[in-house]
PDB file of C-alpha atoms and ligand atoms in Angstrom:
ATOM      1  CA  MET A   1       0.031  -0.065   0.017  1.00 64.00           C
ATOM      2  CA  ASN A   2       2.709   2.443   1.030  1.00 85.00           C
ATOM      3  CA  LYS A   3       4.263   2.435  -2.459  1.00 94.00           C
ATOM      4  CA  TYR A   4       1.146   4.194  -3.590  1.00 97.00           C
ATOM      5  CA  ILE A   5       1.139   6.982  -1.042  1.00 98.00           C
ATOM      6  CA  GLU A   6       3.376  10.003  -1.129  1.00 98.00           C
ATOM      7  CA  PHE A   7       3.431  12.355   1.890  1.00 98.00           C
ATOM      8  CA  ASN A   8       5.004  15.885   1.564  1.00 98.00           C
ATOM      9  CA  GLU A   9       7.550  16.745   4.217  1.00 98.00           C
ATOM     10  CA  GLU A  10       5.108  18.748   6.437  1.00 98.00           C
ATOM     11  CA  VAL A  11       2.576  15.918   6.531  1.00 98.00           C
ATOM     12  CA  LEU A  12       5.117  13.279   7.078  1.00 98.00           C
ATOM     13  CA  HIS A  13       6.544  15.215  10.011  1.00 98.00           C
ATOM     14  CA  ALA A  14       3.101  15.616  11.439  1.00 98.00           C
ATOM     15  CA  THR A  15       2.325  11.831  11.186  1.00 97.00           C
ATOM     16  CA  GLU A  16       5.627  10.924  12.813  1.00 96.00           C
ATOM     17  CA  ASN A  17       5.077  13.386  15.682  1.00 96.00           C
ATOM     18  CA  GLU A  18       1.334  12.848  16.177  1.00 95.00           C
ATOM     19  CA  ILE A  19       0.465  16.383  15.218  1.00 97.00           C
ATOM     20  CA  SER A  20      -3.217  16.711  14.198  1.00 98.00           C
ATOM     21  CA  ILE A  21      -3.834  16.897  10.421  1.00 98.00           C
ATOM     22  CA  VAL A  22      -6.719  18.102   8.280  1.00 99.00           C
ATOM     23  CA  ALA A  23      -7.301  16.701   4.755  1.00 99.00           C
ATOM     24  CA  LEU A  24      -8.342  19.143   1.979  1.00 99.00           C
ATOM     25  CA  GLU A  25      -9.787  18.023  -1.415  1.00 98.00           C
ATOM     26  CA  SER A  26      -8.448  19.138  -4.798  1.00 98.00           C
ATOM     27  CA  THR A  27     -11.632  19.143  -7.070  1.00 98.00           C
ATOM     28  CA  ILE A  28     -12.709  22.309  -5.300  1.00 97.00           C
ATOM     29  CA  ILE A  29      -9.478  23.864  -6.750  1.00 98.00           C
ATOM     30  CA  SER A  30      -9.629  22.463 -10.267  1.00 98.00           C
ATOM     31  CA  HIS A  31     -13.420  22.379 -10.904  1.00 97.00           C
ATOM     32  CA  GLY A  32     -14.932  24.435  -8.041  1.00 96.00           C
ATOM     33  CA  MET A  33     -13.381  27.878  -8.610  1.00 96.00           C
ATOM     34  CA  PRO A  34     -11.740  29.897 -11.443  1.00 96.00           C
ATOM     35  CA  TYR A  35      -7.989  30.399 -11.679  1.00 97.00           C
ATOM     36  CA  PRO A  36      -6.199  32.224 -10.041  1.00 97.00           C
ATOM     37  CA  LYS A  37      -8.665  32.666  -7.149  1.00 97.00           C
ATOM     38  CA  ASN A  38      -8.632  28.885  -6.807  1.00 98.00           C
ATOM     39  CA  VAL A  39      -4.976  28.718  -6.037  1.00 98.00           C
ATOM     40  CA  GLU A  40      -5.014  31.722  -3.693  1.00 98.00           C
ATOM     41  CA  THR A  41      -7.905  30.073  -1.806  1.00 98.00           C
ATOM     42  CA  ALA A  42      -6.114  26.696  -1.600  1.00 98.00           C
ATOM     43  CA  MET A  43      -2.993  28.408  -0.073  1.00 98.00           C
ATOM     44  CA  ARG A  44      -5.043  30.399   2.348  1.00 98.00           C
ATOM     45  CA  CYS A  45      -7.007  27.272   3.446  1.00 98.00           C
ATOM     46  CA  GLU A  46      -3.737  25.624   4.246  1.00 99.00           C
ATOM     47  CA  ALA A  47      -2.473  28.665   6.230  1.00 98.00           C
ATOM     48  CA  ILE A  48      -5.852  28.831   8.178  1.00 99.00           C
ATOM     49  CA  VAL A  49      -5.471  25.083   9.167  1.00 99.00           C
ATOM     50  CA  ARG A  50      -1.953  25.869  10.443  1.00 98.00           C
ATOM     51  CA  GLU A  51      -3.082  29.021  12.295  1.00 98.00           C
ATOM     52  CA  ASN A  52      -5.691  26.902  14.213  1.00 98.00           C
ATOM     53  CA  GLY A  53      -3.375  24.129  15.400  1.00 97.00           C
ATOM     54  CA  SER A  54      -3.250  21.405  12.716  1.00 98.00           C
ATOM     55  CA  VAL A  55      -1.235  20.588   9.564  1.00 98.00           C
ATOM     56  CA  PRO A  56      -3.019  20.761   6.253  1.00 99.00           C
ATOM     57  CA  ALA A  57      -2.806  17.772   3.805  1.00 99.00           C
ATOM     58  CA  THR A  58      -4.298  18.716   0.312  1.00 99.00           C
ATOM     59  CA  ILE A  59      -4.944  15.408  -1.568  1.00 99.00           C
ATOM     60  CA  ALA A  60      -4.677  14.721  -5.298  1.00 99.00           C
ATOM     61  CA  ILE A  61      -3.425  12.045  -7.594  1.00 98.00           C
ATOM     62  CA  LEU A  62      -0.225  13.040  -9.415  1.00 98.00           C
ATOM     63  CA  ASN A  63       1.960  10.973 -11.617  1.00 96.00           C
ATOM     64  CA  GLY A  64       0.460   7.681 -10.395  1.00 95.00           C
ATOM     65  CA  LYS A  65       0.841   8.562  -6.678  1.00 98.00           C
ATOM     66  CA  LEU A  66      -1.802   9.247  -4.056  1.00 98.00           C
ATOM     67  CA  LYS A  67      -0.326  12.512  -2.864  1.00 98.00           C
ATOM     68  CA  VAL A  68      -1.101  13.533   0.746  1.00 98.00           C
ATOM     69  CA  GLY A  69       0.075  17.177   1.095  1.00 98.00           C
ATOM     70  CA  LEU A  70       1.086  19.148  -2.031  1.00 98.00           C
ATOM     71  CA  SER A  71       3.762  21.674  -2.845  1.00 98.00           C
ATOM     72  CA  LYS A  72       3.015  25.156  -4.061  1.00 98.00           C
ATOM     73  CA  ASP A  73       3.886  24.301  -7.514  1.00 98.00           C
ATOM     74  CA  GLU A  74       1.497  21.268  -7.404  1.00 98.00           C
ATOM     75  CA  LEU A  75      -1.264  23.473  -6.136  1.00 98.00           C
ATOM     76  CA  ASN A  76      -0.623  25.898  -8.899  1.00 98.00           C
ATOM     77  CA  TYR A  77      -0.610  23.122 -11.472  1.00 98.00           C
ATOM     78  CA  LEU A  78      -3.958  21.939 -10.377  1.00 98.00           C
ATOM     79  CA  GLY A  79      -5.414  25.293 -10.245  1.00 98.00           C
ATOM     80  CA  LYS A  80      -4.028  26.409 -13.638  1.00 98.00           C
ATOM     81  CA  THR A  81      -4.991  23.182 -15.410  1.00 98.00           C
ATOM     82  CA  GLY A  82      -8.492  23.413 -14.012  1.00 97.00           C
ATOM     83  CA  THR A  83     -11.178  21.271 -15.540  1.00 97.00           C
ATOM     84  CA  GLN A  84      -8.671  19.648 -17.856  1.00 98.00           C
ATOM     85  CA  ILE A  85      -7.585  17.528 -14.888  1.00 98.00           C
ATOM     86  CA  VAL A  86      -9.739  14.355 -14.339  1.00 98.00           C
ATOM     87  CA  LYS A  87     -12.295  14.943 -11.705  1.00 98.00           C
ATOM     88  CA  THR A  88     -11.725  11.854  -9.633  1.00 98.00           C
ATOM     89  CA  SER A  89     -14.122  10.142  -7.411  1.00 98.00           C
ATOM     90  CA  ARG A  90     -13.717   6.705  -5.808  1.00 98.00           C
ATOM     91  CA  ARG A  91     -14.472   4.804  -9.060  1.00 98.00           C
ATOM     92  CA  ASP A  92     -11.688   6.549 -10.886  1.00 98.00           C
ATOM     93  CA  ILE A  93      -8.741   6.079  -8.380  1.00 98.00           C
ATOM     94  CA  ALA A  94      -7.418   2.680  -9.621  1.00 98.00           C
ATOM     95  CA  VAL A  95      -7.443   3.745 -13.298  1.00 98.00           C
ATOM     96  CA  ASN A  96      -5.760   6.983 -12.613  1.00 98.00           C
ATOM     97  CA  VAL A  97      -2.970   5.413 -10.454  1.00 98.00           C
ATOM     98  CA  ALA A  98      -2.446   2.486 -12.747  1.00 98.00           C
ATOM     99  CA  ASN A  99      -2.183   4.758 -15.820  1.00 98.00           C
ATOM    100  CA  LYS A 100      -0.446   7.665 -14.146  1.00 98.00           C
ATOM    101  CA  ILE A 101      -3.321   9.982 -14.974  1.00 98.00           C
ATOM    102  CA  ASP A 102      -3.424  12.999 -12.788  1.00 98.00           C
ATOM    103  CA  GLY A 103      -6.603  13.529 -10.859  1.00 98.00           C
ATOM    104  CA  ALA A 104      -8.263  16.176  -8.645  1.00 98.00           C
ATOM    105  CA  THR A 105     -10.006  14.308  -5.978  1.00 98.00           C
ATOM    106  CA  THR A 106     -13.594  14.798  -4.986  1.00 98.00           C
ATOM    107  CA  VAL A 107     -14.906  14.466  -1.445  1.00 98.00           C
ATOM    108  CA  SER A 108     -15.379  10.722  -1.929  1.00 98.00           C
ATOM    109  CA  ALA A 109     -11.878  10.109  -3.255  1.00 98.00           C
ATOM    110  CA  THR A 110     -10.296  12.561  -0.724  1.00 99.00           C
ATOM    111  CA  MET A 111     -11.998  10.753   2.155  1.00 98.00           C
ATOM    112  CA  TYR A 112     -10.794   7.367   0.918  1.00 98.00           C
ATOM    113  CA  ILE A 113      -7.165   8.535   0.508  1.00 98.00           C
ATOM    114  CA  ALA A 114      -7.331  10.409   3.859  1.00 98.00           C
ATOM    115  CA  SER A 115      -8.321   7.269   5.591  1.00 98.00           C
ATOM    116  CA  LEU A 116      -5.557   5.333   4.074  1.00 98.00           C
ATOM    117  CA  ALA A 117      -3.165   7.924   5.392  1.00 98.00           C
ATOM    118  CA  GLY A 118      -4.671   7.731   8.834  1.00 97.00           C
ATOM    119  CA  ILE A 119      -6.297  11.162   8.642  1.00 98.00           C
ATOM    120  CA  LYS A 120      -9.600  11.493  10.413  1.00 98.00           C
ATOM    121  CA  VAL A 121     -10.780  15.058   9.744  1.00 98.00           C
ATOM    122  CA  PHE A 122     -11.373  16.782   6.458  1.00 98.00           C
ATOM    123  CA  ALA A 123     -12.591  20.258   5.456  1.00 99.00           C
ATOM    124  CA  THR A 124     -14.384  21.222   2.238  1.00 98.00           C
ATOM    125  CA  GLY A 125     -16.934  23.661   0.950  1.00 98.00           C
ATOM    126  CA  GLY A 126     -19.914  21.636  -0.081  1.00 96.00           C
ATOM    127  CA  ILE A 127     -20.464  17.877  -0.583  1.00 97.00           C
ATOM    128  CA  GLY A 128     -22.134  16.215  -3.400  1.00 97.00           C
ATOM    129  CA  GLY A 129     -25.686  14.807  -2.591  1.00 98.00           C
ATOM    130  CA  VAL A 130     -28.891  13.644  -4.135  1.00 98.00           C
ATOM    131  CA  HIS A 131     -29.656  15.841  -7.218  1.00 96.00           C
ATOM    132  CA  ARG A 132     -32.844  17.337  -7.807  1.00 94.00           C
ATOM    133  CA  GLY A 133     -34.805  14.956 -10.133  1.00 94.00           C
ATOM    134  CA  ALA A 134     -32.781  11.987  -8.831  1.00 96.00           C
ATOM    135  CA  GLU A 135     -35.903   9.859  -8.992  1.00 94.00           C
ATOM    136  CA  THR A 136     -35.396   9.815 -12.749  1.00 94.00           C
ATOM    137  CA  SER A 137     -31.721  10.588 -13.350  1.00 93.00           C
ATOM    138  CA  PHE A 138     -30.426   8.344 -10.478  1.00 95.00           C
ATOM    139  CA  ASP A 139     -27.810  11.105  -9.846  1.00 95.00           C
ATOM    140  CA  ILE A 140     -26.678  10.567  -6.329  1.00 97.00           C
ATOM    141  CA  SER A 141     -23.110  11.617  -5.500  1.00 97.00           C
ATOM    142  CA  ALA A 142     -20.470   9.012  -4.658  1.00 98.00           C
ATOM    143  CA  ASP A 143     -19.680  11.322  -1.704  1.00 98.00           C
ATOM    144  CA  LEU A 144     -22.737   9.927   0.107  1.00 98.00           C
ATOM    145  CA  GLU A 145     -21.691   6.334  -0.354  1.00 98.00           C
ATOM    146  CA  GLU A 146     -18.171   7.223   0.941  1.00 98.00           C
ATOM    147  CA  LEU A 147     -19.625   8.911   3.965  1.00 98.00           C
ATOM    148  CA  ALA A 148     -21.465   5.592   4.575  1.00 98.00           C
ATOM    149  CA  ILE A 149     -18.366   3.486   4.731  1.00 98.00           C
ATOM    150  CA  THR A 150     -15.260   5.555   5.325  1.00 98.00           C
ATOM    151  CA  ASN A 151     -14.171   6.697   8.801  1.00 98.00           C
ATOM    152  CA  VAL A 152     -13.552  10.376   8.189  1.00 98.00           C
ATOM    153  CA  LEU A 153     -15.374  13.403   9.570  1.00 98.00           C
ATOM    154  CA  VAL A 154     -16.185  15.966   6.940  1.00 99.00           C
ATOM    155  CA  VAL A 155     -16.741  19.640   7.663  1.00 99.00           C
ATOM    156  CA  CYS A 156     -18.878  21.355   5.057  1.00 98.00           C
ATOM    157  CA  ALA A 157     -21.285  24.378   4.920  1.00 98.00           C
ATOM    158  CA  GLY A 158     -24.381  22.196   4.680  1.00 97.00           C
ATOM    159  CA  ILE A 159     -26.214  21.092   1.565  1.00 95.00           C
ATOM    160  CA  LYS A 160     -26.228  23.302  -1.459  1.00 91.00           C
ATOM    161  CA  SER A 161     -29.626  23.966  -2.979  1.00 86.00           C
ATOM    162  CA  ILE A 162     -28.523  22.793  -6.417  1.00 92.00           C
ATOM    163  CA  LEU A 163     -29.265  19.537  -4.641  1.00 96.00           C
ATOM    164  CA  ASP A 164     -32.417  18.106  -3.173  1.00 97.00           C
ATOM    165  CA  LEU A 165     -31.843  18.849   0.622  1.00 97.00           C
ATOM    166  CA  GLY A 166     -34.553  16.577   1.817  1.00 97.00           C
ATOM    167  CA  LEU A 167     -33.621  13.556  -0.246  1.00 98.00           C
ATOM    168  CA  THR A 168     -29.970  14.123   0.681  1.00 98.00           C
ATOM    169  CA  MET A 169     -30.847  13.953   4.366  1.00 98.00           C
ATOM    170  CA  GLU A 170     -33.023  10.956   3.925  1.00 98.00           C
ATOM    171  CA  TYR A 171     -30.048   9.102   2.196  1.00 98.00           C
ATOM    172  CA  LEU A 172     -27.674  10.072   4.937  1.00 98.00           C
ATOM    173  CA  GLU A 173     -30.071   8.692   7.560  1.00 98.00           C
ATOM    174  CA  THR A 174     -30.442   5.393   5.605  1.00 98.00           C
ATOM    175  CA  LYS A 175     -26.697   5.083   5.469  1.00 98.00           C
ATOM    176  CA  GLY A 176     -26.211   5.849   9.166  1.00 98.00           C
ATOM    177  CA  VAL A 177     -24.284   9.072   8.824  1.00 98.00           C
ATOM    178  CA  PRO A 178     -24.788  11.566  11.667  1.00 98.00           C
ATOM    179  CA  VAL A 179     -25.394  15.071  10.478  1.00 98.00           C
ATOM    180  CA  ILE A 180     -24.203  17.587  13.150  1.00 98.00           C
ATOM    181  CA  GLY A 181     -25.015  21.242  13.114  1.00 98.00           C
ATOM    182  CA  TYR A 182     -22.249  23.421  14.553  1.00 98.00           C
ATOM    183  CA  GLN A 183     -24.022  25.851  16.826  1.00 98.00           C
ATOM    184  CA  THR A 184     -27.227  25.357  14.874  1.00 98.00           C
ATOM    185  CA  LYS A 185     -30.277  23.129  14.812  1.00 98.00           C
ATOM    186  CA  LYS A 186     -31.162  24.092  11.220  1.00 98.00           C
ATOM    187  CA  LEU A 187     -29.330  22.485   8.257  1.00 98.00           C
ATOM    188  CA  PRO A 188     -27.229  25.189   6.581  1.00 98.00           C
ATOM    189  CA  ALA A 189     -27.792  25.532   2.889  1.00 96.00           C
ATOM    190  CA  PHE A 190     -24.267  26.451   1.865  1.00 96.00           C
ATOM    191  CA  TYR A 191     -24.657  30.134   0.753  1.00 96.00           C
ATOM    192  CA  SER A 192     -27.318  30.691   3.354  1.00 96.00           C
ATOM    193  CA  ARG A 193     -27.120  29.895   7.136  1.00 97.00           C
ATOM    194  CA  THR A 194     -30.483  28.041   7.363  1.00 95.00           C
ATOM    195  CA  SER A 195     -32.866  25.930   5.495  1.00 95.00           C
ATOM    196  CA  ASP A 196     -36.283  24.303   6.139  1.00 95.00           C
ATOM    197  CA  PHE A 197     -34.508  21.165   7.421  1.00 98.00           C
ATOM    198  CA  ASN A 198     -33.158  20.112  10.759  1.00 98.00           C
ATOM    199  CA  VAL A 199     -29.862  18.597  11.457  1.00 98.00           C
ATOM    200  CA  ASN A 200     -29.824  15.352  13.575  1.00 98.00           C
ATOM    201  CA  PHE A 201     -27.956  17.059  16.462  1.00 98.00           C
ATOM    202  CA  GLN A 202     -26.664  20.400  17.404  1.00 98.00           C
ATOM    203  CA  ILE A 203     -23.158  20.567  18.973  1.00 98.00           C
ATOM    204  CA  ASP A 204     -21.537  23.762  20.095  1.00 98.00           C
ATOM    205  CA  THR A 205     -17.856  23.081  20.600  1.00 98.00           C
ATOM    206  CA  PRO A 206     -15.013  21.463  18.639  1.00 98.00           C
ATOM    207  CA  LYS A 207     -14.208  19.423  21.610  1.00 98.00           C
ATOM    208  CA  GLU A 208     -17.572  17.868  21.914  1.00 98.00           C
ATOM    209  CA  ILE A 209     -17.581  17.039  18.211  1.00 98.00           C
ATOM    210  CA  ALA A 210     -14.128  15.424  18.590  1.00 98.00           C
ATOM    211  CA  ASN A 211     -15.546  13.386  21.536  1.00 98.00           C
ATOM    212  CA  VAL A 212     -18.427  12.087  19.368  1.00 98.00           C
ATOM    213  CA  LEU A 213     -16.043  11.155  16.600  1.00 98.00           C
ATOM    214  CA  LYS A 214     -13.888   9.294  19.038  1.00 98.00           C
ATOM    215  CA  THR A 215     -16.873   7.504  20.551  1.00 98.00           C
ATOM    216  CA  LYS A 216     -18.099   6.547  17.127  1.00 98.00           C
ATOM    217  CA  LEU A 217     -14.734   5.041  16.163  1.00 96.00           C
ATOM    218  CA  ALA A 218     -14.501   3.259  19.478  1.00 97.00           C
ATOM    219  CA  LEU A 219     -17.885   1.671  18.982  1.00 98.00           C
ATOM    220  CA  SER A 220     -16.723   0.416  15.479  1.00 97.00           C
ATOM    221  CA  LEU A 221     -19.558   2.403  13.926  1.00 98.00           C
ATOM    222  CA  ASN A 222     -17.873   2.653  10.630  1.00 96.00           C
ATOM    223  CA  GLY A 223     -18.565   5.484   8.189  1.00 98.00           C
ATOM    224  CA  GLY A 224     -18.175   9.129   8.181  1.00 98.00           C
ATOM    225  CA  MET A 225     -19.729  11.992  10.115  1.00 98.00           C
ATOM    226  CA  LEU A 226     -20.902  15.259   8.607  1.00 98.00           C
ATOM    227  CA  VAL A 227     -20.427  18.443  10.414  1.00 99.00           C
ATOM    228  CA  THR A 228     -22.404  21.345   8.942  1.00 98.00           C
ATOM    229  CA  ASN A 229     -21.006  24.818   9.735  1.00 98.00           C
ATOM    230  CA  PRO A 230     -23.080  27.878   8.662  1.00 98.00           C
ATOM    231  CA  ILE A 231     -21.430  30.396   6.465  1.00 98.00           C
ATOM    232  CA  PRO A 232     -20.380  33.594   8.433  1.00 98.00           C
ATOM    233  CA  GLU A 233     -23.310  35.925   8.533  1.00 98.00           C
ATOM    234  CA  GLU A 234     -21.605  38.794   6.617  1.00 98.00           C
ATOM    235  CA  TYR A 235     -21.186  36.563   3.591  1.00 98.00           C
ATOM    236  CA  SER A 236     -24.487  34.714   3.548  1.00 97.00           C
ATOM    237  CA  LEU A 237     -26.659  35.420   0.578  1.00 96.00           C
ATOM    238  CA  GLU A 238     -30.447  36.042   0.626  1.00 92.00           C
ATOM    239  CA  ASN A 239     -32.253  32.800  -0.155  1.00 89.00           C
ATOM    240  CA  GLU A 240     -34.463  34.452  -2.828  1.00 90.00           C
ATOM    241  CA  PHE A 241     -31.388  35.952  -4.611  1.00 94.00           C
ATOM    242  CA  ILE A 242     -29.231  32.799  -4.719  1.00 95.00           C
ATOM    243  CA  ASN A 243     -32.198  30.395  -5.424  1.00 93.00           C
ATOM    244  CA  LYS A 244     -33.214  32.479  -8.388  1.00 96.00           C
ATOM    245  CA  ALA A 245     -29.565  32.064  -9.840  1.00 97.00           C
ATOM    246  CA  ILE A 246     -29.563  28.371  -8.992  1.00 96.00           C
ATOM    247  CA  ASP A 247     -32.999  27.852 -10.754  1.00 95.00           C
ATOM    248  CA  GLN A 248     -31.729  29.611 -13.828  1.00 97.00           C
ATOM    249  CA  ALA A 249     -28.508  27.567 -13.849  1.00 97.00           C
ATOM    250  CA  LEU A 250     -30.520  24.397 -13.489  1.00 95.00           C
ATOM    251  CA  LEU A 251     -32.744  25.421 -16.426  1.00 96.00           C
ATOM    252  CA  GLU A 252     -29.753  26.176 -18.719  1.00 97.00           C
ATOM    253  CA  MET A 253     -28.022  22.966 -17.618  1.00 96.00           C
ATOM    254  CA  ASP A 254     -31.089  21.000 -18.758  1.00 94.00           C
ATOM    255  CA  GLN A 255     -31.345  22.877 -21.957  1.00 97.00           C
ATOM    256  CA  LEU A 256     -27.708  22.127 -22.744  1.00 97.00           C
ATOM    257  CA  GLY A 257     -28.287  18.389 -21.818  1.00 96.00           C
ATOM    258  CA  ILE A 258     -25.300  18.432 -19.327  1.00 96.00           C
ATOM    259  CA  LYS A 259     -25.291  15.201 -17.343  1.00 93.00           C
ATOM    260  CA  GLY A 260     -23.229  13.154 -14.775  1.00 93.00           C
ATOM    261  CA  LYS A 261     -20.068  14.434 -13.272  1.00 95.00           C
ATOM    262  CA  GLU A 262     -20.082  17.699 -15.315  1.00 96.00           C
ATOM    263  CA  GLN A 263     -23.286  18.867 -13.698  1.00 95.00           C
ATOM    264  CA  THR A 264     -21.781  20.154 -10.333  1.00 94.00           C
ATOM    265  CA  PRO A 265     -18.895  22.106 -11.892  1.00 95.00           C
ATOM    266  CA  TYR A 266     -21.219  23.559 -14.464  1.00 96.00           C
ATOM    267  CA  LEU A 267     -23.789  24.704 -11.843  1.00 95.00           C
ATOM    268  CA  LEU A 268     -20.982  26.180  -9.617  1.00 94.00           C
ATOM    269  CA  GLY A 269     -19.561  28.257 -12.615  1.00 95.00           C
ATOM    270  CA  LYS A 270     -22.936  29.327 -13.821  1.00 96.00           C
ATOM    271  CA  VAL A 271     -24.055  30.511 -10.398  1.00 96.00           C
ATOM    272  CA  VAL A 272     -20.926  32.633 -10.081  1.00 96.00           C
ATOM    273  CA  GLU A 273     -21.678  34.208 -13.422  1.00 96.00           C
ATOM    274  CA  LEU A 274     -25.355  34.835 -12.576  1.00 97.00           C
ATOM    275  CA  THR A 275     -24.494  36.432  -9.254  1.00 96.00           C
ATOM    276  CA  ASP A 276     -21.740  38.658 -10.521  1.00 97.00           C
ATOM    277  CA  GLY A 277     -19.163  36.806  -8.593  1.00 96.00           C
ATOM    278  CA  LYS A 278     -20.963  37.190  -5.236  1.00 96.00           C
ATOM    279  CA  SER A 279     -21.448  33.446  -4.893  1.00 96.00           C
ATOM    280  CA  LEU A 280     -17.709  32.953  -5.381  1.00 97.00           C
ATOM    281  CA  GLU A 281     -16.916  35.395  -2.623  1.00 97.00           C
ATOM    282  CA  SER A 282     -19.288  33.579  -0.311  1.00 97.00           C
ATOM    283  CA  ASN A 283     -17.927  30.131  -1.305  1.00 97.00           C
ATOM    284  CA  ILE A 284     -14.460  31.179  -0.395  1.00 98.00           C
ATOM    285  CA  ALA A 285     -15.529  32.653   2.937  1.00 98.00           C
ATOM    286  CA  LEU A 286     -17.281  29.480   3.948  1.00 98.00           C
ATOM    287  CA  VAL A 287     -14.341  27.281   2.962  1.00 98.00           C
ATOM    288  CA  TYR A 288     -12.128  29.281   5.221  1.00 98.00           C
ATOM    289  CA  ASN A 289     -14.585  29.022   7.983  1.00 98.00           C
ATOM    290  CA  ASN A 290     -14.759  25.244   7.623  1.00 99.00           C
ATOM    291  CA  CYS A 291     -10.963  24.883   7.551  1.00 99.00           C
ATOM    292  CA  GLN A 292     -10.823  26.762  10.851  1.00 98.00           C
ATOM    293  CA  LEU A 293     -13.356  24.546  12.472  1.00 99.00           C
ATOM    294  CA  ALA A 294     -11.908  21.291  11.087  1.00 99.00           C
ATOM    295  CA  SER A 295      -8.414  22.214  12.358  1.00 98.00           C
ATOM    296  CA  LYS A 296      -9.862  22.832  15.816  1.00 98.00           C
ATOM    297  CA  ILE A 297     -11.704  19.543  15.839  1.00 98.00           C
ATOM    298  CA  SER A 298      -8.666  17.707  14.682  1.00 98.00           C
ATOM    299  CA  ALA A 299      -6.525  19.316  17.366  1.00 98.00           C
ATOM    300  CA  GLU A 300      -9.175  18.448  20.033  1.00 98.00           C
ATOM    301  CA  LEU A 301      -9.316  14.914  18.853  1.00 98.00           C
ATOM    302  CA  ASN A 302      -5.549  14.497  19.333  1.00 97.00           C
ATOM    303  CA  ALA A 303      -5.676  16.052  22.665  1.00 96.00           C
ATOM    304  CA  LEU A 304      -8.450  13.643  24.012  1.00 95.00           C
ATOM    305  CA  THR A 305      -7.233  11.075  26.464  1.00 80.00           C
ATOM    306  CA  ASP A 306      -8.964   7.796  27.192  1.00 69.00           C
TER     307      ASP A 306
HETATM  308  N1  LIG B   1     -19.712  21.498  -3.996  1.00 71.50           N
HETATM  309  C1  LIG B   1     -19.164  22.654  -4.077  1.00 71.50           C
HETATM  310  N2  LIG B   1     -17.880  22.762  -4.509  1.00 71.50           N
HETATM  311  C2  LIG B   1     -17.222  21.734  -5.104  1.00 71.50           C
HETATM  312  C3  LIG B   1     -17.861  20.346  -5.077  1.00 71.50           C
HETATM  313  C4  LIG B   1     -19.144  20.307  -4.584  1.00 71.50           C
HETATM  314  O1  LIG B   1     -19.652  23.566  -3.530  1.00 71.50           O
HETATM  315  O2  LIG B   1     -16.129  21.918  -5.614  1.00 71.50           O
HETATM  316  C5  LIG B   1     -17.185  19.297  -5.667  1.00 71.50           C
HETATM  317  C6  LIG B   1     -16.601  18.366  -4.595  1.00 71.50           C
HETATM  318  O3  LIG B   1     -15.304  17.860  -4.943  1.00 71.50           O
HETATM  319  C7  LIG B   1     -17.522  17.231  -4.459  1.00 71.50           C
HETATM  320  C8  LIG B   1     -18.023  16.991  -5.932  1.00 71.50           C
HETATM  321  O4  LIG B   1     -17.004  15.996  -3.898  1.00 71.50           O
HETATM  322  O5  LIG B   1     -18.087  18.363  -6.428  1.00 71.50           O
HETATM  323  C9  LIG B   1     -19.288  16.301  -6.092  1.00 71.50           C
HETATM  324  O6  LIG B   1     -19.449  16.132  -7.414  1.00 71.50           O
HETATM  325  P1  LIG B   1     -20.649  15.154  -7.948  1.00 71.50           P
HETATM  326  O7  LIG B   1     -21.881  16.035  -7.584  1.00 71.50           O
HETATM  327  O8  LIG B   1     -20.429  14.959  -9.417  1.00 71.50           O
HETATM  328  O9  LIG B   1     -20.596  13.937  -7.060  1.00 71.50           O
HETATM  329 MN1  LIG B   2     -23.312  12.756  -9.908  1.00 71.50          MN
END
């Protein structure tokens, strides 16, 4: 197994010295945001993790290796190459590695690689979920299956309303994935702090979240945990404003016949365009907020004694 994984120096040092680590994904860089904002954001995410007590490990597949921790040049390469890089979920990992095809990892692939590397906490912006209209398209993100089986806690800003929030919550319940609200009872909806749905449990401190994760692992309750962290107030967008843009983007996507793994990147880009860049600003702010919380949870997890 080890021959497939390559740590950078910072992450290797952290693993050898039991310093807490936070995994970060790379599809958000290549497919989630435009260049050069994506690279700036990725670097700032890493800095925020460090400022809050943990070491960042951005994950990707490069030159046939599962890379855990990237150099600045590698981050820049991913950002600049953008959607030309293969968006890599669990199903793509073996083909990419065997054929040395570079891959930006989604939440599912990042969770899997993080778990191989022994990393338990992961920060991102939004996860994939059950798409609107899934009853006919069957479009349910591999992220949800990964949350069902892989022991990694994911901090996100809730469920984005390009997805069907209700169906996504049902799916997570079926798969036994706890959905925690950080200081909230309401499920955050990514660009906005609340939605009509409730989370399973509200927890108010990183330490208590770490304790639940530790307990879950001790009970051999395999699978992930989702921590939903509302976007900071000053960056939240009015539901009406953002939903109008999302509805328009969904309509244009249907008209263009965009399907499968191209849907999420298309919708993210279109919404940025329709909101004059406002959604991008919000997206960046909420990712930073999640990096901060994930770093604290990971540090608390490390500090817990039996
Ligand atoms: N949601 C975002 N930004 C993103 C993604 C989702 O707000 O960049 C990316 C993540 O990498 C996630 C993937 O794992 O999209 C989900 O893609 P799909 O819906 O095709 O499963
Ligand atoms: Mn899909």
